[in-house]
Short mmCIF file of C-alpha atoms in Angstrom, two decimals:
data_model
loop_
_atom_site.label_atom_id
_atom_site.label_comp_id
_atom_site.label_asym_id
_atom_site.label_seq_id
_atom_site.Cartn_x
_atom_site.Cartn_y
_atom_site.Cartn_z
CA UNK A 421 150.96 86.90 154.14
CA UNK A 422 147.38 87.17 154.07
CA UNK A 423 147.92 90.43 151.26
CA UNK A 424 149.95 87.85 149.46
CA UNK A 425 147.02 85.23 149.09
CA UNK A 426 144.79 87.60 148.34
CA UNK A 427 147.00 88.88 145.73
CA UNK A 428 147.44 85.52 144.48
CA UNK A 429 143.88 84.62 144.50
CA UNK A 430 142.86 87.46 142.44
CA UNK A 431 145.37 87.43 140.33
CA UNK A 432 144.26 83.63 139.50
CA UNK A 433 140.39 84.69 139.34
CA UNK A 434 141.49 87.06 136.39
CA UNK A 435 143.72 84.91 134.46
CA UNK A 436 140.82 82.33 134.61
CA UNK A 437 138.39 84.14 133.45
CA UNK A 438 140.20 85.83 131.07
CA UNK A 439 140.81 82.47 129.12
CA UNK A 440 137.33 81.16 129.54
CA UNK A 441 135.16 81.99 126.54
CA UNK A 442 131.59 83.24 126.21
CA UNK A 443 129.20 80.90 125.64
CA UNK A 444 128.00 80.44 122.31
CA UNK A 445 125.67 78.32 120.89
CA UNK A 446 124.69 77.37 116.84
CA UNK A 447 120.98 77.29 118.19
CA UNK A 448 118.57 80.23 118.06
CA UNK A 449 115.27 79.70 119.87
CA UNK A 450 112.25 82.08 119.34
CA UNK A 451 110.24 81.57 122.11
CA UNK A 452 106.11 82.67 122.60
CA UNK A 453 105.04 84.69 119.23
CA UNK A 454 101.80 83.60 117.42
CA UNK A 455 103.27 81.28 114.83
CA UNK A 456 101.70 81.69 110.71
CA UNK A 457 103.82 79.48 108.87
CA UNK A 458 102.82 80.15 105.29
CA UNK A 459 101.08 76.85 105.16
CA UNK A 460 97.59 78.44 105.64
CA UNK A 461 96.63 76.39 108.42
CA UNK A 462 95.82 77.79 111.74
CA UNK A 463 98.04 79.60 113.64
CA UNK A 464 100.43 78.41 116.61
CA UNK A 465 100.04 80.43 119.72
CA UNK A 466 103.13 80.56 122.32
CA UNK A 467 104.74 78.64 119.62
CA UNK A 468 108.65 77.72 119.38
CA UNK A 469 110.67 78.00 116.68
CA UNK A 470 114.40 76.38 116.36
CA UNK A 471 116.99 77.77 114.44
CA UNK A 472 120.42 76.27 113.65
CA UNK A 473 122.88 77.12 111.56
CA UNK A 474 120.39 79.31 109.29
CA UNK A 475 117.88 76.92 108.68
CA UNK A 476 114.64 75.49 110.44
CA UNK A 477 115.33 72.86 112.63
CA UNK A 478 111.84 72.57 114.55
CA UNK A 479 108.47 74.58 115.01
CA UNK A 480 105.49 73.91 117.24
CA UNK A 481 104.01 74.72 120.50
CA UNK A 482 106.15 75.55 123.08
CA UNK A 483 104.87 72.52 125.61
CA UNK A 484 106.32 70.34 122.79
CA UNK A 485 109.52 71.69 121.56
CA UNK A 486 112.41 70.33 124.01
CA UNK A 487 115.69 73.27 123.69
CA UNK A 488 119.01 71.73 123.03
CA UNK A 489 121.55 72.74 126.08
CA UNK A 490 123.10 76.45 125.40
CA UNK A 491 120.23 77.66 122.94
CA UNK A 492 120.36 81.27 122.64
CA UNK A 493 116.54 82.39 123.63
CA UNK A 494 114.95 84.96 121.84
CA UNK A 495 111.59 86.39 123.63
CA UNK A 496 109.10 87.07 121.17
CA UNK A 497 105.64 87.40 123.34
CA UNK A 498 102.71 89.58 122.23
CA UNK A 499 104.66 89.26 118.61
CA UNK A 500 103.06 87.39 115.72
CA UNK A 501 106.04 85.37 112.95
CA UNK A 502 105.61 85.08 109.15
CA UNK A 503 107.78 83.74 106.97
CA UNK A 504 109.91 86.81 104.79
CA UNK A 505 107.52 88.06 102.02
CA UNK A 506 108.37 87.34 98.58
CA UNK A 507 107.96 89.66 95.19
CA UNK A 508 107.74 87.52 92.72
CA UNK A 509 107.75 90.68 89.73
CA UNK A 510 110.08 93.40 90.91
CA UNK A 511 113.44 95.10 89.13
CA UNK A 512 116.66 95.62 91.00
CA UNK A 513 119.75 97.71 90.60
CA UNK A 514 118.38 101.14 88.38
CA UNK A 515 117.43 104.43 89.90
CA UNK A 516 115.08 106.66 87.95
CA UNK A 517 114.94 105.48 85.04
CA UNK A 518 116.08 101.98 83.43
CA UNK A 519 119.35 103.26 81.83
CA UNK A 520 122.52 100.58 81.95
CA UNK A 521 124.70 103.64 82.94
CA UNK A 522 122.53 103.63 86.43
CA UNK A 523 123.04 100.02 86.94
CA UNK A 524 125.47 98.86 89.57
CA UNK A 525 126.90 96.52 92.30
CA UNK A 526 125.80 99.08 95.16
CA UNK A 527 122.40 99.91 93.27
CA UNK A 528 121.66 95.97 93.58
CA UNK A 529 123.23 96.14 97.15
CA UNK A 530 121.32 99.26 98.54
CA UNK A 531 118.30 98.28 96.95
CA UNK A 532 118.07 94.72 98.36
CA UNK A 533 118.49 95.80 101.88
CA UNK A 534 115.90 98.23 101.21
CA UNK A 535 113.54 95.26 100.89
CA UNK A 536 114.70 93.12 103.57
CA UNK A 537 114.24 96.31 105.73
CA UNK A 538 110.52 96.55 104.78
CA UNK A 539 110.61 91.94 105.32
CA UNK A 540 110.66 91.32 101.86
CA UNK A 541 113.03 88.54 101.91
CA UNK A 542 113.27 86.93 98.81
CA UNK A 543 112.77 89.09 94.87
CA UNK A 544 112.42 87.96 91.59
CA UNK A 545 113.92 90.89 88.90
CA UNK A 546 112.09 90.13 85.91
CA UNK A 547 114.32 91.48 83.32
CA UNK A 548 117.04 94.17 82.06
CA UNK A 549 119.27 92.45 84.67
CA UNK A 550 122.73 92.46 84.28
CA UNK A 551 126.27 90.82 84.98
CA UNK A 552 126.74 92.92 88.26
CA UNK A 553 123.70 90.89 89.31
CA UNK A 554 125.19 87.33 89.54
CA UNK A 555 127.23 87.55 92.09
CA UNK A 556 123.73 88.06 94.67
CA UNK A 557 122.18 85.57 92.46
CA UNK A 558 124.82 82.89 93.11
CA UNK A 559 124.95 82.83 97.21
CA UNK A 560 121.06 82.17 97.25
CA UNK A 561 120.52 79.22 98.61
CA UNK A 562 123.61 80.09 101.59
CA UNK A 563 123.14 80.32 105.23
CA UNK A 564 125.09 83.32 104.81
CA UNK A 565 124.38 86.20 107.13
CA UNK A 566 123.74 88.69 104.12
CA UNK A 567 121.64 91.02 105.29
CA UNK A 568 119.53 91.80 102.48
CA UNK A 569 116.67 89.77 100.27
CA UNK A 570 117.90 86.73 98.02
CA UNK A 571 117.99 87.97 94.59
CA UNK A 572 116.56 85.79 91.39
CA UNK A 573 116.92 87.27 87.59
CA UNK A 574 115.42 86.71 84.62
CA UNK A 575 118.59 88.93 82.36
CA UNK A 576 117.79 90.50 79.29
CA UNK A 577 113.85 90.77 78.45
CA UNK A 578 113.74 88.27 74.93
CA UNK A 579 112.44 90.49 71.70
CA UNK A 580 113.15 90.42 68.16
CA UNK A 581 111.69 89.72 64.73
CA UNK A 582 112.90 86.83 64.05
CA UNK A 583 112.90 83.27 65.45
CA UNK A 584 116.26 82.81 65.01
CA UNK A 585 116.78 86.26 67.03
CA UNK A 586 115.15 85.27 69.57
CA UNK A 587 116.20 82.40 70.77
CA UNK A 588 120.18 83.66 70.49
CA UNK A 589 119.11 85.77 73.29
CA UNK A 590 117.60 82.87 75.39
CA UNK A 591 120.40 80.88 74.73
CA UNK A 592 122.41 83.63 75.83
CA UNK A 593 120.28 84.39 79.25
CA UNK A 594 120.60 80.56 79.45
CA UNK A 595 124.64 80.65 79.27
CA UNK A 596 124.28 83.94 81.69
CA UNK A 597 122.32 81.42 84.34
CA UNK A 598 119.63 83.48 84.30
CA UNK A 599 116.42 82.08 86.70
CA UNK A 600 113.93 82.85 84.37
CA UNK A 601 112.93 84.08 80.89
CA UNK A 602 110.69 87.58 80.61
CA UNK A 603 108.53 88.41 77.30
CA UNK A 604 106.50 91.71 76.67
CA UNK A 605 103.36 90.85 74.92
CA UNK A 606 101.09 93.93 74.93
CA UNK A 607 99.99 95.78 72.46
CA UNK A 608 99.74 99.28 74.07
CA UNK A 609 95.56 99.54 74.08
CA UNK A 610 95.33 99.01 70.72
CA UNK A 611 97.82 101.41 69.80
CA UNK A 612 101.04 99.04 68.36
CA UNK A 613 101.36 95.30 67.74
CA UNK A 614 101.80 92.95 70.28
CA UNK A 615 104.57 90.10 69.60
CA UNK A 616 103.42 87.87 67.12
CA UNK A 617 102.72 84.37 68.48
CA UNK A 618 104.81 82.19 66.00
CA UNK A 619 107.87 84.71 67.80
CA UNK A 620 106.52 84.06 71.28
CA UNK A 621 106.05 80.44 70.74
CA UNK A 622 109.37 79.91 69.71
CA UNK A 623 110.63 82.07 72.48
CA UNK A 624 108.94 79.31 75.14
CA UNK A 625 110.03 75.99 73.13
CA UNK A 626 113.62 77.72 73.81
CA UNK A 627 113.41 78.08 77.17
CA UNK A 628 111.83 74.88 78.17
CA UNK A 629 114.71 73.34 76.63
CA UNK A 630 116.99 75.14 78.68
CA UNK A 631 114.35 74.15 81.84
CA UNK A 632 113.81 78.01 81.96
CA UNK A 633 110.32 79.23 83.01
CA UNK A 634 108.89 81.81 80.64
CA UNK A 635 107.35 84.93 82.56
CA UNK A 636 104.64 87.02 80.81
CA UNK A 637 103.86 90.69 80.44
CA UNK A 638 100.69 90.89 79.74
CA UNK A 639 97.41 93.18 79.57
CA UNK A 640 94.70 91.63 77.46
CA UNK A 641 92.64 88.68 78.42
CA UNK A 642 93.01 86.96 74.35
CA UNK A 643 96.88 87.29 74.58
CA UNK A 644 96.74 85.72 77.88
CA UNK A 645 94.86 82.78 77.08
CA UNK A 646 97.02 82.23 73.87
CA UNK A 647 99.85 83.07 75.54
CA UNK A 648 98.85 80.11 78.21
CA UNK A 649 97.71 77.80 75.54
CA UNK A 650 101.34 78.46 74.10
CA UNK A 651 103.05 77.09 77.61
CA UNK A 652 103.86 80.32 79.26
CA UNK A 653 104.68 79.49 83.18
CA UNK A 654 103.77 83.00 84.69
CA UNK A 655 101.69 85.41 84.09
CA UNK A 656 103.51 88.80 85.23
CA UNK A 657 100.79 91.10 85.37
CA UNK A 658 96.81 91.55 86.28
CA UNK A 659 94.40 91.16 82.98
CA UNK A 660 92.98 94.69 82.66
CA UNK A 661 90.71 94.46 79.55
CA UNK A 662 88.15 92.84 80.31
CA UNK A 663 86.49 90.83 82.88
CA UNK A 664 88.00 87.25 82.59
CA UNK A 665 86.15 84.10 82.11
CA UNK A 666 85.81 80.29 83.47
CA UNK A 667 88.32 79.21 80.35
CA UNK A 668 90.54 81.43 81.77
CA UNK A 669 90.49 80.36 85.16
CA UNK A 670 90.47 76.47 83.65
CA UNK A 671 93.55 77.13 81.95
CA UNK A 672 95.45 78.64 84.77
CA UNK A 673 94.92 76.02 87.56
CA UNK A 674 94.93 72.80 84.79
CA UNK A 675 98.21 74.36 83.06
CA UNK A 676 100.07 74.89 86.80
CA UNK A 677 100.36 78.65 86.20
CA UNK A 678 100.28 81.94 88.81
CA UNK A 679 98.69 84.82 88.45
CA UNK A 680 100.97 87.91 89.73
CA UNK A 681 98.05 90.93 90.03
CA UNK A 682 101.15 94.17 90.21
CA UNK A 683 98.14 96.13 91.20
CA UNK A 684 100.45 98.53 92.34
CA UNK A 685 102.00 98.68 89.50
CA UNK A 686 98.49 100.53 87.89
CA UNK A 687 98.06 102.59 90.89
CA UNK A 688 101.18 104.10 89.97
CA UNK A 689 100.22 105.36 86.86
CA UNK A 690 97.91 107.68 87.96
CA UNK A 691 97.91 108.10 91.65
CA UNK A 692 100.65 110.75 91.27
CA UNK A 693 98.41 113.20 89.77
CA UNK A 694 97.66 114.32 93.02
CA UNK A 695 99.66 113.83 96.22
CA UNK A 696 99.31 110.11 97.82
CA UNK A 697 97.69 109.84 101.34
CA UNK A 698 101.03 107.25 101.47
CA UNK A 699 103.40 110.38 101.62
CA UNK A 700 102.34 110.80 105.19
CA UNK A 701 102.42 107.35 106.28
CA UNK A 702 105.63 107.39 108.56
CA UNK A 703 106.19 103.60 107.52
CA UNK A 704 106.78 105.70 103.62
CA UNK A 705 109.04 108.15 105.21
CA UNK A 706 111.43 106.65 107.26
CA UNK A 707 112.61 104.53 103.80
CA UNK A 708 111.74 107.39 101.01
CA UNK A 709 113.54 108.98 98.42
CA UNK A 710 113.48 112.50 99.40
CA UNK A 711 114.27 113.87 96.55
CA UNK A 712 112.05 111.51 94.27
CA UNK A 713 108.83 112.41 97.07
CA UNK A 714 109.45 116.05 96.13
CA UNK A 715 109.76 115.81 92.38
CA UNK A 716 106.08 114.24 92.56
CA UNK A 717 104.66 116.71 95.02
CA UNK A 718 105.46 119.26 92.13
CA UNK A 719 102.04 120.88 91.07
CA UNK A 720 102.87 121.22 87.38
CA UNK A 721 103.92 117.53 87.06
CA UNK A 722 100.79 116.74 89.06
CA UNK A 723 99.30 118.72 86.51
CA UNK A 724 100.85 116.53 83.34
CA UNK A 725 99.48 113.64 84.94
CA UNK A 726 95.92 114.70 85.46
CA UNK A 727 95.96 115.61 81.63
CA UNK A 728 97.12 112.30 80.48
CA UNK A 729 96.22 110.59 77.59
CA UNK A 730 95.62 107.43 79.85
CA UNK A 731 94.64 109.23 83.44
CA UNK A 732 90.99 107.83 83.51
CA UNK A 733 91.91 104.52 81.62
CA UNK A 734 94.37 103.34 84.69
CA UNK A 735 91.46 104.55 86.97
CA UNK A 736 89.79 102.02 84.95
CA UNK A 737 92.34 99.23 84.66
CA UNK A 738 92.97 98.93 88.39
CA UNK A 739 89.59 98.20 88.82
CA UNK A 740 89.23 95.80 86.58
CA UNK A 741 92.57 94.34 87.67
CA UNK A 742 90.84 93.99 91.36
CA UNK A 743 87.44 92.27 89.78
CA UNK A 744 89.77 90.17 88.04
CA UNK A 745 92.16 89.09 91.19
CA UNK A 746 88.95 88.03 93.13
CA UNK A 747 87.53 86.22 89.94
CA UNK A 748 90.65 83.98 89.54
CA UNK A 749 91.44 83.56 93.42
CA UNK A 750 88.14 82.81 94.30
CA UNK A 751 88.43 80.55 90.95
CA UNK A 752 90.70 77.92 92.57
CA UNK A 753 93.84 79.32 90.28
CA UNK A 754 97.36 80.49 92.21
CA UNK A 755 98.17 83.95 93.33
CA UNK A 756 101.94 85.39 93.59
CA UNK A 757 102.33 88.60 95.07
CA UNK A 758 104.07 90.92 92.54
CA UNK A 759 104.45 94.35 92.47
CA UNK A 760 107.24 95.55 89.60
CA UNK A 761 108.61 97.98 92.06
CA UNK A 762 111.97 99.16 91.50
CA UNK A 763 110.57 101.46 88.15
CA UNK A 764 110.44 104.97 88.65
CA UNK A 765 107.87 105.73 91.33
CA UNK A 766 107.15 102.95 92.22
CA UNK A 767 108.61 102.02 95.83
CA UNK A 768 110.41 99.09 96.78
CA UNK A 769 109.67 97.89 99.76
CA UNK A 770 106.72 99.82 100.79
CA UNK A 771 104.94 99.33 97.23
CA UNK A 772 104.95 95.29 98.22
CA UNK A 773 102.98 96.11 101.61
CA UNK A 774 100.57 98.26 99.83
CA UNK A 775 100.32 95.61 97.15
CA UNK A 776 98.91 93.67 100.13
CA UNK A 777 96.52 95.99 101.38
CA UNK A 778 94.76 96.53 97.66
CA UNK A 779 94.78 92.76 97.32
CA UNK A 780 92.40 92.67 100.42
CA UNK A 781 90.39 95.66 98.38
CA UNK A 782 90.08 92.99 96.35
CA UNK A 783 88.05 90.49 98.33
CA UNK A 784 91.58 88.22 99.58
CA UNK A 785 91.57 87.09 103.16
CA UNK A 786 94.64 88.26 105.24
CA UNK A 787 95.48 84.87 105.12
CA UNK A 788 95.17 84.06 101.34
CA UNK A 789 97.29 87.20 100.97
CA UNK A 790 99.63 86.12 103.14
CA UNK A 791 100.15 82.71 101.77
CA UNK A 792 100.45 84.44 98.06
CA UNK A 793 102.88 86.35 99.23
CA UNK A 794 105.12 83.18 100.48
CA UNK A 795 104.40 79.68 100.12
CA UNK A 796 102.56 79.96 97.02
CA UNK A 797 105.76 83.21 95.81
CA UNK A 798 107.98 80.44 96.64
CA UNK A 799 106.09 77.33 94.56
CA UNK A 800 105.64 79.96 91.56
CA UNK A 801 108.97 80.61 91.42
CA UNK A 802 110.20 76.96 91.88
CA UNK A 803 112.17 78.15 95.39
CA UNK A 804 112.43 75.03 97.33
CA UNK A 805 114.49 76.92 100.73
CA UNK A 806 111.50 79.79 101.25
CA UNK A 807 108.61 80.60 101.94
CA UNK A 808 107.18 78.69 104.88
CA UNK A 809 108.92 78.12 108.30
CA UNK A 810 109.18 74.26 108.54
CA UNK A 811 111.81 71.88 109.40
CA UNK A 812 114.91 72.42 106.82
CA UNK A 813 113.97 75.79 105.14
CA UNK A 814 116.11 78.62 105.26
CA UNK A 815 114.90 80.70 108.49
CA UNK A 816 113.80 83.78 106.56
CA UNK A 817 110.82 85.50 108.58
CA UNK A 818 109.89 88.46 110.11
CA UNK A 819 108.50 89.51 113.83
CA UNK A 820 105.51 91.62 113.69
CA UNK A 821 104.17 93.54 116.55
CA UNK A 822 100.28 92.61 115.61
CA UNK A 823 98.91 90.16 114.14
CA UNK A 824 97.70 90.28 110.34
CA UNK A 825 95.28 88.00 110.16
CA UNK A 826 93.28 90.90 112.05
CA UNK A 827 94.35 93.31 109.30
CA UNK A 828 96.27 92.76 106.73
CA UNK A 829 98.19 96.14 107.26
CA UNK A 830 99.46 95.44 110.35
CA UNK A 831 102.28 93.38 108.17
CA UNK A 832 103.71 96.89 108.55
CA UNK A 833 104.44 96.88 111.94
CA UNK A 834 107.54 95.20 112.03
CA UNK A 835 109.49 94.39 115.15
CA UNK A 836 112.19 92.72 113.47
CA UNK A 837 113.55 91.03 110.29
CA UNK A 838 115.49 87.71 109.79
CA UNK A 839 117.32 86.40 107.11
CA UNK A 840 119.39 83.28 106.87
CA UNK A 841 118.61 83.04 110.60
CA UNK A 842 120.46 86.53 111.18
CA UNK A 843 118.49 89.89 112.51
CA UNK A 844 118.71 92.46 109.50
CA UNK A 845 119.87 95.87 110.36
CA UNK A 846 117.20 98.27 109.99
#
């Protein structure tokens, strides 16, 4: 009898706890990491943030943050949160070279999970974008557990001779729901003409009527101040002529535009001529393209670069691109971190944290850098959901293992990455 009960008893036990389910909760709490919200104010030590149902539901200190019954804890002591870094210049879905034949849904799909890897949470692909592209551009603004960076596009790059030409194609981009509009106006050192203004000027009236920003490839500091007087909204590149001036500066910050330095961008155009001290940075490795690491470890292509036309001139135009990033962001006017990775050699993902590191070779603060690279990425851009971690944003961030207001390279040390309020594989 007493076998029986027992029996019984057990039997029940299981069939009870089978049918009970595990407990799950819509509320993520990360508990005790130094808190730098994007905001540029100080930081929050042993702070708490609340996550629910992918978005920000409440941040502060952890004496003042009451947790909703069933929140799933997350321990994050001795770790320091940012909000996901933002590109604001990159280009997404080629592979070696910008050829349509390379382009592709799983090019756009590897690629962005390359950057959410590295915590670059949110890009902007200034141009040669194509259809594949709109289905990541059109699940944005989601909760969605994606697992890779939000995607914005500015479609095909506007050029022509004609007015009319022109603005066919940004009427086009426009009907394509493109984010943005992207211009080249550079005229190669001298060496071709740029795009006349009356075709660049009628290339901006287009897009404002469509409500379209107009981003700017630039180089020279005349262009750029035309180009501003014109109504451009972005500048997509450092000035590398010359040293800029107050006018300059004036015109930025009273005309509401950002200034997106790419400094890696130069670097990459002549720091192959020998091999990188980057190739040996196991951050690099763990993420690189073999194959492309060996192709520019090749002595005679090291050799082609060296002997150049333009080897000493990019020596020449970084620098002046760093003078001019501390002139203008100690001017008052906005920095976006940029980086127009996602061309040939130049890395996405790791290129962004370098882009950091030269932007404190610059004279930037850690946390000026840090705030370019999200709040003010995010304002540039017009994203309302990014780029700080405050009540109602999307809870894009990333858990770092130091803190880089110390040094702005420890933004490499990632613990973790989170996007939509969902770890990222990595």
């Amino acid at each position: 009898m007493k076998a029986c009960c027992f029996l019984f008893s057990s039997l029940l036990l299981i069939t009870l706890t089978a049918c009970q389910k595990p407990k799950t909760s819509d509320i993520t709490a990360i508990m005790g990491a130094r808190l730098i919200d994007g905001n540029g104010g100080a930081p929050i030590e042993n702070a708490v943030v609340l996550i629910e149902n992918g978005r920000i539901s409440a941040t502060g200190p952890a004496n003042d943050i009451k947790l909703p019954k069933n929140t799933i804890i997350i321990q994050a002591e001795g770790k320091t949160m940012i909000p996901g870094l933002i590109n604001t210049h990159a280009h997404v879905g080629y592979r070696d070279e910008v050829n349509p034949e390379h382009y592709s849904t799983q090019q756009i799909q590897n690629q962005l999970e390359l950057y959410a890897r590295f915590g670059i949470t949110t890009v902007a692909s200034l141009g040669e974008d194509r259809e594949q592209a709109r289905a990541f551009q059109a699940i944005n603004d989601t909760v969605k557990a994606i697992g890779r960076a939000r995607l914005y596009i500015a479609g095909e790059i506007v050029s022509g001779n004609t007015v009319e030409s022109v603005q066919e194609i940004v009427n086009r981009n426009a009907k394509n729901k493109t984010d943005f509009i992207k211009i080249r106006v550079d005229n190669n050192r001298g060496r071709s003409n740029a795009m006349p203004s009356e075709i660049y000027d009628a290339i901006i009236e287009q897009s404002h009527k469509h409500n379209l920003m107009l981003m700017a490839h630039i180089y020279d500091l005349e262009i750029a101040r035309d180009l501003l007087e014109s109504g451009a909204d972005f500048l997509a590149h450092s000035i590398r002529d010359k040293e800029v001036d107050q006018e300059l500066i004036e015109l930025l910050k009273t005309k509401n535009v950002c200034y997106c330095p790419t400094l890696t961008r130069d670097l990459s155009t002549y720091v192959y001529g020998e091999t990188p001290d980057f190739f040996s940075d196991p951050f690099f490795i763990e993420n690189a393209n073999t194959l492309e690491v060996v192709m520019l470890k090749d002595p005679d292509r090291q050799t082609n670069v060296r002997n150049g036309e333009d080897y000493e001139a990019n020596q020449e135009a970084l620098k002046m691109a760093l003078v001019n990033l501390k002139k203008i962001a100690d001017g008052g006017a906005t920095i976006a971190m940029g980086t127009d990775s996602g061309m040939p050699t130049r890395f996405q993902g790791y290129f962004e944290h370098l882009e950091l590191q030269l932007m404190a070779k610059a004279g930037m603060s850690p946390m000026a850098i840090i705030v370019a690279s999200t709040k003010d990425a995010a304002n540039c851009l017009k994203l309302t959901n990014v780029g700080v971690l405050e009540k109602g944003k999307l809870a894009d961030f990333v858990l770092l293992e130091a803190n880089p207001l110390d040094d702005i390279v420890n933004t490499k040390k990632i613990a973790s990455v989170w996007i939509g309020g969902k770890k990222v594989e990595r």
